[in-house]
């Protein structure tokens, strides 16, 4: 199992599979789909969400943006050509962005 990489940001997570192709995109928080199948934990730790939200709020206030590592999402294109984004890694960061009422969140979009 990969260990988290050291970084300047306190919101560091273990990297996703390095062999998968992805692109970094800012996506509206509202378009992300949450599926229980991709959430291995029984729930979120509210203390972690609150700590991340405080960090994000400070970063946004000071820098106008967050230095948070992108969350991992899978992109699926349905029969009608509609693309959907499913959160697979970064549920605590996602909850922190929602709590801060941020409009967009940085994402690694895997196809």
Tab-separated table of C-alpha atoms in Angstrom:
chain	number	residue	atom	x	y	z
A	1	UNK	CA	0.000	0.000	0.000
A	2	UNK	CA	1.358	3.404	-0.985
A	3	UNK	CA	2.129	5.890	1.752
A	4	UNK	CA	1.012	9.502	1.484
A	5	UNK	CA	3.576	11.781	-0.120
A	6	UNK	CA	5.059	14.605	1.886
A	7	UNK	CA	3.829	17.981	0.718
A	8	UNK	CA	3.421	21.544	1.813
A	9	UNK	CA	-0.342	21.095	2.091
A	10	UNK	CA	-1.739	19.428	5.217
A	11	UNK	CA	-4.452	17.861	3.036
A	12	UNK	CA	-2.133	15.260	1.500
A	13	UNK	CA	-3.421	11.890	0.376
A	14	UNK	CA	-1.897	8.816	-1.212
A	15	UNK	CA	-1.657	9.167	-4.994
A	16	UNK	CA	-4.010	7.251	-7.263
A	17	UNK	CA	-2.700	4.591	-9.611
A	18	UNK	CA	0.087	6.295	-11.554
A	19	UNK	CA	-0.677	4.276	-14.733
A	20	UNK	CA	-4.156	5.694	-15.307
A	21	UNK	CA	-4.626	8.665	-17.627
A	22	UNK	CA	-6.171	11.741	-16.064
A	23	UNK	CA	-6.521	15.453	-16.522
A	24	UNK	CA	-6.674	18.112	-13.824
A	25	UNK	CA	-9.880	20.156	-14.012
A	26	UNK	CA	-11.777	22.563	-11.819
A	27	UNK	CA	-15.311	21.165	-11.569
A	28	UNK	CA	-18.368	22.705	-9.943
A	29	UNK	CA	-18.875	21.048	-6.563
A	30	UNK	CA	-22.538	20.576	-7.462
A	31	UNK	CA	-21.877	18.238	-10.436
A	32	UNK	CA	-20.089	15.521	-8.474
A	33	UNK	CA	-21.977	12.277	-7.861
A	34	UNK	CA	-21.502	10.448	-4.579
A	35	UNK	CA	-21.923	6.681	-4.609
A	36	UNK	CA	-21.580	4.524	-1.504
A	37	UNK	CA	-19.715	1.947	-3.570
A	38	UNK	CA	-16.735	4.345	-3.806
A	39	UNK	CA	-16.706	5.273	-0.106
A	40	UNK	CA	-14.861	2.541	1.818
A	41	UNK	CA	-15.414	4.193	5.200
A	42	UNK	CA	-18.651	3.916	7.121
A	43	UNK	CA	-18.882	7.696	7.267
A	44	UNK	CA	-16.986	10.941	7.453
A	45	UNK	CA	-15.003	12.125	10.438
A	46	UNK	CA	-16.532	15.539	11.198
A	47	UNK	CA	-13.397	16.676	13.030
A	48	UNK	CA	-11.362	16.073	9.864
A	49	UNK	CA	-13.935	17.841	7.675
A	50	UNK	CA	-13.974	20.843	10.040
A	51	UNK	CA	-10.159	21.001	10.151
A	52	UNK	CA	-9.940	20.822	6.344
A	53	UNK	CA	-12.681	23.456	5.990
A	54	UNK	CA	-10.768	25.822	8.305
A	55	UNK	CA	-7.593	25.317	6.258
A	56	UNK	CA	-9.453	25.832	2.977
A	57	UNK	CA	-11.182	28.973	4.231
A	58	UNK	CA	-7.829	30.433	5.320
A	59	UNK	CA	-6.184	29.547	1.988
A	60	UNK	CA	-9.052	31.021	-0.026
A	61	UNK	CA	-9.088	34.176	2.118
A	62	UNK	CA	-5.313	34.676	1.880
A	63	UNK	CA	-4.631	33.454	-1.679
A	64	UNK	CA	-7.978	33.636	-3.437
A	65	UNK	CA	-7.748	29.895	-4.089
A	66	UNK	CA	-6.910	26.630	-2.361
A	67	UNK	CA	-3.686	24.673	-2.627
A	68	UNK	CA	-5.586	21.498	-1.777
A	69	UNK	CA	-4.561	18.421	-3.775
A	70	UNK	CA	-7.203	17.461	-6.343
A	71	UNK	CA	-9.807	14.861	-5.473
A	72	UNK	CA	-10.083	11.787	-7.714
A	73	UNK	CA	-13.163	11.383	-9.897
A	74	UNK	CA	-14.138	8.956	-12.622
A	75	UNK	CA	-15.806	10.374	-15.699
A	76	UNK	CA	-18.515	8.298	-17.374
A	77	UNK	CA	-20.326	9.174	-20.595
A	78	UNK	CA	-23.878	7.867	-20.760
A	79	UNK	CA	-25.832	6.715	-23.793
A	80	UNK	CA	-27.097	10.238	-24.463
A	81	UNK	CA	-23.549	11.617	-24.376
A	82	UNK	CA	-24.004	13.180	-20.945
A	83	UNK	CA	-20.827	13.114	-18.883
A	84	UNK	CA	-21.088	12.399	-15.156
A	85	UNK	CA	-18.365	12.674	-12.521
A	86	UNK	CA	-18.213	10.195	-9.640
A	87	UNK	CA	-16.129	10.939	-6.557
A	88	UNK	CA	-13.850	8.000	-5.752
A	89	UNK	CA	-11.186	9.481	-3.462
A	90	UNK	CA	-11.218	12.634	-1.364
A	91	UNK	CA	-14.574	12.510	0.395
A	92	UNK	CA	-13.341	14.564	3.371
A	93	UNK	CA	-11.896	17.256	1.091
A	94	UNK	CA	-15.138	17.301	-0.917
A	95	UNK	CA	-17.167	17.766	2.294
A	96	UNK	CA	-14.821	20.578	3.358
A	97	UNK	CA	-15.296	22.378	0.028
A	98	UNK	CA	-19.066	22.041	0.404
A	99	UNK	CA	-18.883	23.354	3.965
A	100	UNK	CA	-16.912	26.392	2.726
A	101	UNK	CA	-19.527	26.853	-0.015
A	102	UNK	CA	-16.774	26.823	-2.624
A	103	UNK	CA	-18.114	26.852	-6.167
A	104	UNK	CA	-15.384	24.709	-7.707
A	105	UNK	CA	-13.039	21.965	-6.575
A	106	UNK	CA	-9.796	20.759	-8.205
A	107	UNK	CA	-10.200	17.225	-9.586
A	108	UNK	CA	-8.119	14.538	-11.215
A	109	UNK	CA	-10.545	13.295	-13.832
A	110	UNK	CA	-9.938	9.693	-14.889
A	111	UNK	CA	-11.622	8.470	-18.059
